[in-house]
PDB file of C-alpha atoms and ligand atoms in Angstrom:
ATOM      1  CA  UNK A   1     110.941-160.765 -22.594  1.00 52.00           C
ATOM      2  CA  UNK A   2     114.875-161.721 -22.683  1.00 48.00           C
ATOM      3  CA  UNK A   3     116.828-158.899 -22.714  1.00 45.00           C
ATOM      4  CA  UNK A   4     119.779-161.261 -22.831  1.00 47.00           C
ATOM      5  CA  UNK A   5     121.257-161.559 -26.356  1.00 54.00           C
ATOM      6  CA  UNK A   6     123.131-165.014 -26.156  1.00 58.00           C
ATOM      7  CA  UNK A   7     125.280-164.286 -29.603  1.00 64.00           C
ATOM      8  CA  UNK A   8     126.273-161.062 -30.792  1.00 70.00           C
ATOM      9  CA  UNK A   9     123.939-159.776 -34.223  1.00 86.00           C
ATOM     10  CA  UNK A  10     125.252-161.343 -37.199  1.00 91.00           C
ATOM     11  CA  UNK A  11     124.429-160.753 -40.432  1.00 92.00           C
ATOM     12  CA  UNK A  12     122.676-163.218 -42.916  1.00 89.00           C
ATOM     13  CA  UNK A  13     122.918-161.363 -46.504  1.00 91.00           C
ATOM     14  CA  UNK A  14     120.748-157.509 -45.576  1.00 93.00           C
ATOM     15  CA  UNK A  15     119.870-158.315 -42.208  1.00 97.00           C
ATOM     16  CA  UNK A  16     120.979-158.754 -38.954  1.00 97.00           C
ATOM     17  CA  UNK A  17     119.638-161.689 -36.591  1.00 97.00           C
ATOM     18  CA  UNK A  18     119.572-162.040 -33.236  1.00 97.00           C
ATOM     19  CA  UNK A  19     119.793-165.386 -31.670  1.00 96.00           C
ATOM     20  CA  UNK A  20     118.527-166.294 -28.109  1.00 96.00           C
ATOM     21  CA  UNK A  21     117.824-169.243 -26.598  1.00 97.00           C
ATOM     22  CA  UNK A  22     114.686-168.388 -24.698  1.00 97.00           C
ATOM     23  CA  UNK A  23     112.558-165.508 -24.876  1.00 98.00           C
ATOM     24  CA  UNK A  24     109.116-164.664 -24.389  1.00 98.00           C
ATOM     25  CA  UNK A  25     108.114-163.981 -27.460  1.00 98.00           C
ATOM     26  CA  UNK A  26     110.645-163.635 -30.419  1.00 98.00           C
ATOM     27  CA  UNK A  27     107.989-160.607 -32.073  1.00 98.00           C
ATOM     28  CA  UNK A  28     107.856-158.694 -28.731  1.00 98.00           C
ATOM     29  CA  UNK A  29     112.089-158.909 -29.138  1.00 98.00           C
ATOM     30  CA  UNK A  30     111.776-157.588 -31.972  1.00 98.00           C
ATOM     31  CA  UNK A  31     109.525-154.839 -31.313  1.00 97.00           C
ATOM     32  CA  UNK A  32     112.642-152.238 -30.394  1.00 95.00           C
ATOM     33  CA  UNK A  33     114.788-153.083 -33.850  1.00 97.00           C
ATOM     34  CA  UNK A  34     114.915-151.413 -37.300  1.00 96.00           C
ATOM     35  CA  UNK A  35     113.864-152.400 -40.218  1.00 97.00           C
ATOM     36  CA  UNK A  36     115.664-156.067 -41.929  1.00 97.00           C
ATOM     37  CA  UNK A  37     116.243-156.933 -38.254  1.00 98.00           C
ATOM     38  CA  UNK A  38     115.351-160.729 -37.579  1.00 98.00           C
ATOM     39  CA  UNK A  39     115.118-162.377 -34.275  1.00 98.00           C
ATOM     40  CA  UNK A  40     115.354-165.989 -33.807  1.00 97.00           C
ATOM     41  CA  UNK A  41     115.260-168.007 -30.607  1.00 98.00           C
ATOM     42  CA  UNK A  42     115.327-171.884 -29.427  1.00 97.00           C
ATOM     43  CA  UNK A  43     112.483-171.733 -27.188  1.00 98.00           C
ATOM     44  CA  UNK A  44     109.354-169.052 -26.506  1.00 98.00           C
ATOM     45  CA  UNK A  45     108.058-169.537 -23.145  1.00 98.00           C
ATOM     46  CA  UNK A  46     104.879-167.151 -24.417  1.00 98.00           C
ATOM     47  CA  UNK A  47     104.574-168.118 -28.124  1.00 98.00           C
ATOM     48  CA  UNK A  48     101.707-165.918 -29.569  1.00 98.00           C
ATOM     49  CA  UNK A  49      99.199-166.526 -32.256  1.00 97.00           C
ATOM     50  CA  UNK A  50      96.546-163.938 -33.121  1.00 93.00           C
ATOM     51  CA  UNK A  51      93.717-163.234 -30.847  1.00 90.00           C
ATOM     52  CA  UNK A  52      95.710-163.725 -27.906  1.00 92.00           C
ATOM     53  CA  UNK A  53      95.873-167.344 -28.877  1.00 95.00           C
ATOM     54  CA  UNK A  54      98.707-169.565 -27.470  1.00 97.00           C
ATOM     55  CA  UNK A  55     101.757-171.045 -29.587  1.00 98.00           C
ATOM     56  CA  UNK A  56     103.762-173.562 -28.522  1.00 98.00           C
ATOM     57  CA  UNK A  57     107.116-173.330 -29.135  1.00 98.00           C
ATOM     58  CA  UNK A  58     109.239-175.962 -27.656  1.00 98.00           C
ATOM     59  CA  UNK A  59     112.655-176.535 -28.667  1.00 98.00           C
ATOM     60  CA  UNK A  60     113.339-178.208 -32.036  1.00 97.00           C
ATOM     61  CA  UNK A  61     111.167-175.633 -34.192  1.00 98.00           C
ATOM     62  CA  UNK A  62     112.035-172.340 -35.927  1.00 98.00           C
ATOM     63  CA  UNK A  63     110.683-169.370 -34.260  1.00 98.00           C
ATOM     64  CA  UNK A  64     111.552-166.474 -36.102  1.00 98.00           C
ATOM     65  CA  UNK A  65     110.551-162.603 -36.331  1.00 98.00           C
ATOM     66  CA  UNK A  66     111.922-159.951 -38.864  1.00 98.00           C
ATOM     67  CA  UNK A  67     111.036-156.547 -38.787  1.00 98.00           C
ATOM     68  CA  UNK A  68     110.013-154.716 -42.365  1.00 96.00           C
ATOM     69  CA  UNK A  69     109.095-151.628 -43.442  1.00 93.00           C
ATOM     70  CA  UNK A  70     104.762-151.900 -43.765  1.00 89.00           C
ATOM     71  CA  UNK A  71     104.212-151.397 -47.634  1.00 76.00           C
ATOM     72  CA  UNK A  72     102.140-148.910 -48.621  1.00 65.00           C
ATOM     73  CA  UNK A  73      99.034-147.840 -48.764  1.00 62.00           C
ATOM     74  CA  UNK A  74      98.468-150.228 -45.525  1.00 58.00           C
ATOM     75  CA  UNK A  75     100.301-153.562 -43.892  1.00 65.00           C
ATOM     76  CA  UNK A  76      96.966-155.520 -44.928  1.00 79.00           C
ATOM     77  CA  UNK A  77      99.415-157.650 -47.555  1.00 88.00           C
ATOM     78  CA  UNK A  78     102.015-158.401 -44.964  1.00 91.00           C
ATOM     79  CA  UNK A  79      99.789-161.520 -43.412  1.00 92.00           C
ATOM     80  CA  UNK A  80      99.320-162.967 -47.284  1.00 94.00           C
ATOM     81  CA  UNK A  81     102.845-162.577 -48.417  1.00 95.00           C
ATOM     82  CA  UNK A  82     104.234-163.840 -45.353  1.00 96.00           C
ATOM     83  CA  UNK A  83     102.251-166.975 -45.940  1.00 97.00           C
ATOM     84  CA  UNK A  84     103.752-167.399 -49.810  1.00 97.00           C
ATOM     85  CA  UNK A  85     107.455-166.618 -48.289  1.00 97.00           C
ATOM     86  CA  UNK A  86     106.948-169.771 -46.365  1.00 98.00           C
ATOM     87  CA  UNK A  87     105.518-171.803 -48.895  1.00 97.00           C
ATOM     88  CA  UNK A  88     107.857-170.765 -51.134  1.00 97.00           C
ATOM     89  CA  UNK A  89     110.554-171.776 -49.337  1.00 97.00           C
ATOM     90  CA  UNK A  90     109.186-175.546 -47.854  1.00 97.00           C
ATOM     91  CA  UNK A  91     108.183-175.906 -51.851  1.00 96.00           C
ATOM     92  CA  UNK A  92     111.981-175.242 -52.662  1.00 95.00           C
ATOM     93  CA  UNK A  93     112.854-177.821 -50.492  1.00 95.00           C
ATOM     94  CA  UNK A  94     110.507-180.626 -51.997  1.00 94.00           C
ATOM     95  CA  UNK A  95     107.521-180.774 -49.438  1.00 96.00           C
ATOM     96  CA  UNK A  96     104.100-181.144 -51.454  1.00 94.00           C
ATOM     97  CA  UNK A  97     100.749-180.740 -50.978  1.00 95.00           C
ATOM     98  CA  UNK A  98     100.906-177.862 -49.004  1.00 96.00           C
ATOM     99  CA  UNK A  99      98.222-174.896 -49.058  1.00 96.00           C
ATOM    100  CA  UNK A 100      97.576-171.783 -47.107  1.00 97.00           C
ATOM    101  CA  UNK A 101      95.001-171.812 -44.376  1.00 96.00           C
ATOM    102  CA  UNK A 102      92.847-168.262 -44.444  1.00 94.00           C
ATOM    103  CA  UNK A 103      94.843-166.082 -43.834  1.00 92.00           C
ATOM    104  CA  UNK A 104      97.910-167.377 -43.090  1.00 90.00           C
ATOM    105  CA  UNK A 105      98.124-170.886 -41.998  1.00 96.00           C
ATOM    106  CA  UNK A 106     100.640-173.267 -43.708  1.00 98.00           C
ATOM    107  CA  UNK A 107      99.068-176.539 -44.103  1.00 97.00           C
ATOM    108  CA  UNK A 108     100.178-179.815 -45.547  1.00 97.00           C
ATOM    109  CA  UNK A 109      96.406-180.763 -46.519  1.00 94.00           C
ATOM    110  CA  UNK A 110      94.693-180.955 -43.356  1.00 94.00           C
ATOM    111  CA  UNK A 111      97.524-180.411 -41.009  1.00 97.00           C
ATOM    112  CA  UNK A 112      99.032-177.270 -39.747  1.00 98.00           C
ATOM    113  CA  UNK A 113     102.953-176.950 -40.261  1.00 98.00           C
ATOM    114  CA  UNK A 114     103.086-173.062 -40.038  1.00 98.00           C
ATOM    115  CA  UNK A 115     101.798-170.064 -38.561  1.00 98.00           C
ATOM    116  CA  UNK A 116     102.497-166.676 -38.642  1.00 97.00           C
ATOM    117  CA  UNK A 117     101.747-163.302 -36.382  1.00 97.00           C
ATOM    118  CA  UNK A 118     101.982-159.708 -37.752  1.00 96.00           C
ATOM    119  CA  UNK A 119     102.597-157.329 -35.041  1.00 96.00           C
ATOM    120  CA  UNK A 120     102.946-153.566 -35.688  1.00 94.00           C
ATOM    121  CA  UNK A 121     104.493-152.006 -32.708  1.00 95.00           C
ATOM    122  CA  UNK A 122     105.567-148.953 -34.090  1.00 94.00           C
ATOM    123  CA  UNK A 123     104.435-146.918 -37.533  1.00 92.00           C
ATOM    124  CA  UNK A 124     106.353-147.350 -40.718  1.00 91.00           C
ATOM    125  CA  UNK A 125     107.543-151.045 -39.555  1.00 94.00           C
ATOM    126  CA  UNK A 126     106.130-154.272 -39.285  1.00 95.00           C
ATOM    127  CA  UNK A 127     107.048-157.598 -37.397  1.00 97.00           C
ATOM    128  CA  UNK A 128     106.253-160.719 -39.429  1.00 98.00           C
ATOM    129  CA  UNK A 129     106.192-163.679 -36.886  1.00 98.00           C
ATOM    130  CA  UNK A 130     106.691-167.209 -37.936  1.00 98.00           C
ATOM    131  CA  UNK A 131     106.888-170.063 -36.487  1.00 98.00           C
ATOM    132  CA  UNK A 132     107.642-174.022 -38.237  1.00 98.00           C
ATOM    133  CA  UNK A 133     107.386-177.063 -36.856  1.00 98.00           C
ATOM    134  CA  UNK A 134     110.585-178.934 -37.293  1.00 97.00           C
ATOM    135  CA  UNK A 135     111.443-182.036 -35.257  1.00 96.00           C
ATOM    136  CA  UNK A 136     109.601-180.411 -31.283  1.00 98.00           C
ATOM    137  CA  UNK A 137     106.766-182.353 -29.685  1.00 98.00           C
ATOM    138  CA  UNK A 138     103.919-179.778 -30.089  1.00 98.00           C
ATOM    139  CA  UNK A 139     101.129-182.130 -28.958  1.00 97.00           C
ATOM    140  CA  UNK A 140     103.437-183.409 -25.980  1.00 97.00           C
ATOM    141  CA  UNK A 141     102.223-179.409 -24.503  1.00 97.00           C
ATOM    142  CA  UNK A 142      99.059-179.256 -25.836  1.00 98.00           C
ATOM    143  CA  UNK A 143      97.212-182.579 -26.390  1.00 98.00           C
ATOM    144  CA  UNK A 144      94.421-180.989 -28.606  1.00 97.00           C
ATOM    145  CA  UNK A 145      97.488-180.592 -31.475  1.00 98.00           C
ATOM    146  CA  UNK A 146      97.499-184.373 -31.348  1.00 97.00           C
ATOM    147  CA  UNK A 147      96.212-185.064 -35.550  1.00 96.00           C
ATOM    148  CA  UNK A 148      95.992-181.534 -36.139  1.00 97.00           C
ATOM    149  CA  UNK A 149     100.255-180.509 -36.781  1.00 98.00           C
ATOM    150  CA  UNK A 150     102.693-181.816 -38.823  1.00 98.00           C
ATOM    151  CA  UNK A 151     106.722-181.296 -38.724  1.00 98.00           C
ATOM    152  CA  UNK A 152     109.301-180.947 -41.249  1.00 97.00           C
ATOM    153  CA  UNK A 153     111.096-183.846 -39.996  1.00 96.00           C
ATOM    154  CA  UNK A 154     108.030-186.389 -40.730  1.00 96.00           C
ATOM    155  CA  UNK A 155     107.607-185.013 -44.081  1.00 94.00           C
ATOM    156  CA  UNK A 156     111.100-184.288 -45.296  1.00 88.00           C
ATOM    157  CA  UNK A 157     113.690-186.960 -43.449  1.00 80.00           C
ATOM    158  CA  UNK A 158     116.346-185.332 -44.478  1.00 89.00           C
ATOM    159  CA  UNK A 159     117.526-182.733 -41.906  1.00 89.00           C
ATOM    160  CA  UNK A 160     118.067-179.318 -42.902  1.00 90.00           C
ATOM    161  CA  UNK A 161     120.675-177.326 -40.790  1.00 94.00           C
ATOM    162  CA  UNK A 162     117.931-174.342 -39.273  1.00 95.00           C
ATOM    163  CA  UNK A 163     120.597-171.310 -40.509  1.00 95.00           C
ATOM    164  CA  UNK A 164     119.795-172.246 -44.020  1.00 96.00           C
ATOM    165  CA  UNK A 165     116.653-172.522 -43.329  1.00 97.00           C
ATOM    166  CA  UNK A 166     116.576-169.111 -41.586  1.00 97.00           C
ATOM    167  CA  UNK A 167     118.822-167.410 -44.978  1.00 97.00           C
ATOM    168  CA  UNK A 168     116.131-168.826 -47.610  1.00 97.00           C
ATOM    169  CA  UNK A 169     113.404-167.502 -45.737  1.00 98.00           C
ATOM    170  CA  UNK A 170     114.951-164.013 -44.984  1.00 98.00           C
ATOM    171  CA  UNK A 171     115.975-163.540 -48.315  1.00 98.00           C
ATOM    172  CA  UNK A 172     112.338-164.871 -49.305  1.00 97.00           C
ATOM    173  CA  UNK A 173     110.706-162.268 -47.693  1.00 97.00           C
ATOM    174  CA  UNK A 174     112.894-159.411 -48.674  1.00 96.00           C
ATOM    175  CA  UNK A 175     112.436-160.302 -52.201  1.00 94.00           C
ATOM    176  CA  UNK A 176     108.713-160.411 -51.435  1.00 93.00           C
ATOM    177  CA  UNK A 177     108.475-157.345 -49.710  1.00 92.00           C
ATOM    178  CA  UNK A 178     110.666-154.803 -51.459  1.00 86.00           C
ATOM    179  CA  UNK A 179     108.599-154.481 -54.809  1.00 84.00           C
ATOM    180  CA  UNK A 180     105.442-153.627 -52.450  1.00 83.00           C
ATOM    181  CA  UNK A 181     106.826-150.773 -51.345  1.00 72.00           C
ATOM    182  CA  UNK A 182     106.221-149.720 -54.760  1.00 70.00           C
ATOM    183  CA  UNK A 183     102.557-150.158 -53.940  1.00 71.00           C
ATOM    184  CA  UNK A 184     101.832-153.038 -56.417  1.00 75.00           C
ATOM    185  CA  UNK A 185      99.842-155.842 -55.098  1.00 82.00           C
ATOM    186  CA  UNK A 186      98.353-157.462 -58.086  1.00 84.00           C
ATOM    187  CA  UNK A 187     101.085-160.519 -58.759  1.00 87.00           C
ATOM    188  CA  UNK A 188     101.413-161.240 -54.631  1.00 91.00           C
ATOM    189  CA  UNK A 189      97.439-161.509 -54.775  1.00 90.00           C
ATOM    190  CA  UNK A 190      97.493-163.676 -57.269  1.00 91.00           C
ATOM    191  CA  UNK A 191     100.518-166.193 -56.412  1.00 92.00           C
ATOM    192  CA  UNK A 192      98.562-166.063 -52.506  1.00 94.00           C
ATOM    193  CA  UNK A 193      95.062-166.723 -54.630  1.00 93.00           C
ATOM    194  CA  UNK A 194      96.623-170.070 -56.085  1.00 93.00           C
ATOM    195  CA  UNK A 195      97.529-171.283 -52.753  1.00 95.00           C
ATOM    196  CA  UNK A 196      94.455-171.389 -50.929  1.00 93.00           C
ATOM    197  CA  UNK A 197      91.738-174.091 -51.217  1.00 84.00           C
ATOM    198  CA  UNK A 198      89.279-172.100 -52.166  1.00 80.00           C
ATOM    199  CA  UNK A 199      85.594-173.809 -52.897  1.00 84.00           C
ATOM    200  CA  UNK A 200      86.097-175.235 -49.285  1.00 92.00           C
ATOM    201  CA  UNK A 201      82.913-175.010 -46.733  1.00 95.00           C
ATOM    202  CA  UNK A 202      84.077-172.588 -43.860  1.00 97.00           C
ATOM    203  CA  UNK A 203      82.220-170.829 -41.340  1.00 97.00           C
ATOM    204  CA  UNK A 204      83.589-167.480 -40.018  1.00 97.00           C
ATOM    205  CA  UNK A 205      83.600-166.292 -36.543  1.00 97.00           C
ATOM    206  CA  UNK A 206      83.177-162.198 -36.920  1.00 96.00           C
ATOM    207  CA  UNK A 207      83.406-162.184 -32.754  1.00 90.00           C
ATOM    208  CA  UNK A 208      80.407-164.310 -32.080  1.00 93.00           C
ATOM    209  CA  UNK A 209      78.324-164.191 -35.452  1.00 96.00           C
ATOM    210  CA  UNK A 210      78.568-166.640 -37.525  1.00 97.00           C
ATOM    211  CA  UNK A 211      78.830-166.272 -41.026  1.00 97.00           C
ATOM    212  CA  UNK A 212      78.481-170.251 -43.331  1.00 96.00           C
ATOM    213  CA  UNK A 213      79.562-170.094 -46.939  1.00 97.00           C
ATOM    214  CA  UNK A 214      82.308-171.038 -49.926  1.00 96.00           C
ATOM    215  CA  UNK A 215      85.764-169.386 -49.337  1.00 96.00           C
ATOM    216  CA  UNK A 216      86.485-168.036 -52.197  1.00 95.00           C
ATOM    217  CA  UNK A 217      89.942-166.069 -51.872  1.00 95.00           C
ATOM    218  CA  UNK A 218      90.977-162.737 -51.436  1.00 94.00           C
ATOM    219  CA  UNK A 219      89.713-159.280 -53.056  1.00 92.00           C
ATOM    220  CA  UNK A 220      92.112-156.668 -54.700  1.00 87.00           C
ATOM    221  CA  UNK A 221      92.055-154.909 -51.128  1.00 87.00           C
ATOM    222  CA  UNK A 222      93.096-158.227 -49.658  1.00 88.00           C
ATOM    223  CA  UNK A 223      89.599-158.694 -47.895  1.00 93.00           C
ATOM    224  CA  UNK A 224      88.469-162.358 -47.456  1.00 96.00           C
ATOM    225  CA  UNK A 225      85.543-163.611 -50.055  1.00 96.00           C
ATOM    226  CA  UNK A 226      82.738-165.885 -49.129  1.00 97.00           C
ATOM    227  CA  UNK A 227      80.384-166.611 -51.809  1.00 96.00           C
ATOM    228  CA  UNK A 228      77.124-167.995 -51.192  1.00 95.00           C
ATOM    229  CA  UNK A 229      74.977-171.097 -52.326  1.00 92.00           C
ATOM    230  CA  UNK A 230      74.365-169.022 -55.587  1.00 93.00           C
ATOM    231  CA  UNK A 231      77.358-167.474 -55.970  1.00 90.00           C
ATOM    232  CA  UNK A 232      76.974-164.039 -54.468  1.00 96.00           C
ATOM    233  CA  UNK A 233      80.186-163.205 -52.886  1.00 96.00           C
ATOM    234  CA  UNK A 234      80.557-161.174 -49.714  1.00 97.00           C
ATOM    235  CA  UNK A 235      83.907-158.899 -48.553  1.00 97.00           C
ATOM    236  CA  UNK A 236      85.211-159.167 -45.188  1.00 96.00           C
ATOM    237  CA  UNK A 237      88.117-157.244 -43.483  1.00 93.00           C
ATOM    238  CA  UNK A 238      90.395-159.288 -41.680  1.00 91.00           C
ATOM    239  CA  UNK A 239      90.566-157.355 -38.759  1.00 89.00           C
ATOM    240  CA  UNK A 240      86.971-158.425 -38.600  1.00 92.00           C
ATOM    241  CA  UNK A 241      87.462-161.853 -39.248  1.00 94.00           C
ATOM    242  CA  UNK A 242      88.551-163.984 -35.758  1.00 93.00           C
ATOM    243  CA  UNK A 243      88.619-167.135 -36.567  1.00 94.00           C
ATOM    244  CA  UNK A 244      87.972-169.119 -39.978  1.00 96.00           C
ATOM    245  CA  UNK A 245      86.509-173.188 -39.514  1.00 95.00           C
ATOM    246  CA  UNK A 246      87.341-175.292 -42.372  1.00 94.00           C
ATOM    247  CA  UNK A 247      84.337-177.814 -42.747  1.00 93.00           C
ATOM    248  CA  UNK A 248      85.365-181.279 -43.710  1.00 84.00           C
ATOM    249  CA  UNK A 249      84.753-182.235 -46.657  1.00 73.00           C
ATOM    250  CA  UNK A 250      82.501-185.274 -47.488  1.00 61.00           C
ATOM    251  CA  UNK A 251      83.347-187.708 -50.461  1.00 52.00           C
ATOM    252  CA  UNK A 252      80.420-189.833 -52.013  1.00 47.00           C
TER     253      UNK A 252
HETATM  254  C1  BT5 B 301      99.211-168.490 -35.551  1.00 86.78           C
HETATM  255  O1  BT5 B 301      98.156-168.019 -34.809  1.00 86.78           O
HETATM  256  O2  BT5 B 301      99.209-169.484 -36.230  1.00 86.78           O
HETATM  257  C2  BT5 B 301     100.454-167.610 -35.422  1.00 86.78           C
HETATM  258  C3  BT5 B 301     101.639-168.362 -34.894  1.00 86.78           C
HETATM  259  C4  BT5 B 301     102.871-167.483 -34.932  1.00 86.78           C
HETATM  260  C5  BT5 B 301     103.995-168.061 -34.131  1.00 86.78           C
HETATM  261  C6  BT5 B 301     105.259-167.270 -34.306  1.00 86.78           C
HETATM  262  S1  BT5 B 301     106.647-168.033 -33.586  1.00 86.78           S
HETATM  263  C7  BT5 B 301     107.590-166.616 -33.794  1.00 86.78           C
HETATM  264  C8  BT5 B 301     106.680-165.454 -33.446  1.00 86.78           C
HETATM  265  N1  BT5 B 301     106.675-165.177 -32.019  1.00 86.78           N
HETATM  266  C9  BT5 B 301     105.454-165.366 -31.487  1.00 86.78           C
HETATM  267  O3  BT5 B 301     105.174-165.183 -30.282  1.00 86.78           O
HETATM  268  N2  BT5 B 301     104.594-165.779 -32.422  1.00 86.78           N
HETATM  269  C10 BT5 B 301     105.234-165.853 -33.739  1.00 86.78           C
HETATM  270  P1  BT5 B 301      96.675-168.580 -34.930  1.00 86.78           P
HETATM  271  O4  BT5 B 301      96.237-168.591 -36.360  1.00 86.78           O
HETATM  272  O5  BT5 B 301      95.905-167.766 -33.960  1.00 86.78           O
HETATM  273  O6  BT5 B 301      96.796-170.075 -34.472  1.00 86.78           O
HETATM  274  C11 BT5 B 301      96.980-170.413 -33.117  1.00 86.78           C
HETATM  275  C12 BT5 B 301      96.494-171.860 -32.960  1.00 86.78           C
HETATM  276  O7  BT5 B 301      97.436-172.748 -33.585  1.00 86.78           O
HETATM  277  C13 BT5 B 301      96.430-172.309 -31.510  1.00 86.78           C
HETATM  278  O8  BT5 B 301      95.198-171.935 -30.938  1.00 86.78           O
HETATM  279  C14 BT5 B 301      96.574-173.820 -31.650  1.00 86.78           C
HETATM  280  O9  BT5 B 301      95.335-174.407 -32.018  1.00 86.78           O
HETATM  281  C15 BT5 B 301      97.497-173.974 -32.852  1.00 86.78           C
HETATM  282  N3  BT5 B 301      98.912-174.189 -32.453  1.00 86.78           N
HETATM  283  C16 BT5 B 301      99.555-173.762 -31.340  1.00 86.78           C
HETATM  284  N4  BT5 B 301     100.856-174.126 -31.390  1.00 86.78           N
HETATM  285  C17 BT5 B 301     101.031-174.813 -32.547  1.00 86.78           C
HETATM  286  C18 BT5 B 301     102.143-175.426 -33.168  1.00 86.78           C
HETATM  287  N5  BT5 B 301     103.373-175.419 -32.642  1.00 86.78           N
HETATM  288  N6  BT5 B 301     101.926-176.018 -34.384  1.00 86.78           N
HETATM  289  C19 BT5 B 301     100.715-176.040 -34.974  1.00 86.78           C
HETATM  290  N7  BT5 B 301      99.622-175.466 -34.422  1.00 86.78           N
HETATM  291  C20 BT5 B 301      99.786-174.859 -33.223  1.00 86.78           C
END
């Protein structure tokens, strides 16, 4: 982890960001800050997904991490909203036919754009990492992205300076999070139920057994639904849940 700040703290509306040029991993940063704290930085040389999984962060994307307080009663929201704070924002600036990915992958239909990485280091605050391909070479470090990604820059030409970028999401999120601390789920469930693609085929990996059905959204506790062939649905915790495979779909 850098320990390095390259600019001083400066603050974007309530919070303060920290901007480094290459870090480990901008979440782990972020792991000693208070709460509206936001780390941002040009390169990860140990980009994380969940799992343990690997994200590649090469210079040219956004990888960003701000630190919230966890809304009560548990941070089990945090993944789903921070999935609508991104969509929000790329809807904002005109990109289309984008959808959320169980449980948090931004897609523009069958390619990933976005991902995002809760950690909670500490209790009372959470670390919402995201990360957005802008105009970096993903598959040029991992050849298995090659089809699977997409990039702001091939889907929205014109070039959007990353600060704004960085302000609209920040702000996003606060605006997201503040009325959960409140405790009230319902509308965020419901905005994060409209984004999905749900009726999709998906088989679940719950660490080795493998569970085929329709993906049917989100509970009221946030756990993930999968219905069967006659329409008996099926509640899954998502700390259970370690991968989700998106069948394709077949068209007469
Ligand atoms: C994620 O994990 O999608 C969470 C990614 C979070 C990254 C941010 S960047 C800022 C912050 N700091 C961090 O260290 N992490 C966060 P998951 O759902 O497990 O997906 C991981 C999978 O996405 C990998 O196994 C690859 O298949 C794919 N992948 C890796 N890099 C990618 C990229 N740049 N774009 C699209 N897909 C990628």
């Amino acid at each position: 982890m850098s320990t390095v700040v390259d600019r001083p703290g400066k603050i974007v509306e309530d919070w303060t960001v920290w901007e480094y040029d290459s870090v480990t991993s901008t979440n782990l940063v972020a792991a000693e800050l208070p709460a509206w704290s936001a780390v941002r930085a040009e390169t990860q040389t140990a980009g994380r997904g969940r799992f343990q999984r690997k994200w590649v962060s090469d210079r040219g994307g956004l990888w960003l991490s701000a630190v919230v307080p966890t809304p009560s009663p548990n941070g089990r929201i945090l993944p789903l909203l921070a999935g609508v704070a991104v969509c929000d924002v790329l809807y904002g600036l005109g990109v289309r036919h984008l959808r959320l990915r169980w449980p948090n992958d931004v897609m523009v239909l069958d390619r990933k754009l976005a991902g995002v990485l809760i950690d909670q280091f500490r209790p009372g605050l959470a670390v919402i990492g995201i990360g957005l391909n802008i105009d970096n070479q993903p598959a040029c470090y991992d050849a298995t992205l090659e089809n699977h990604i997409e990039r702001l820059a091939d889907i929205r030409p014109a070039p959007i300076p990353i600060e704004n970028l960085i302000t609209v999401l920040l702000r996003r999120i606060r605006s997201l999070v503040q009325p959960l601390t409140a405790g009230d789920w319902t509308p965020l469930l419901s905005r994060v139920n409209d984004l999905w693609s749900k009726g999709r085929r998906v088989e679940l990996d719950l660490d080795g057994d493998i569970r085929g059905g329709w993906f049917a959204g989100v509970d009221d506790a946030g756990r993930l639904l999968l219905q069967d062939d006659v329409g008996a649905s099926t509640a899954y915790d998502p700390e259970k849940v370690r991968h989700l495979t998106e069948m394709p779909e077949y068209h007469e």
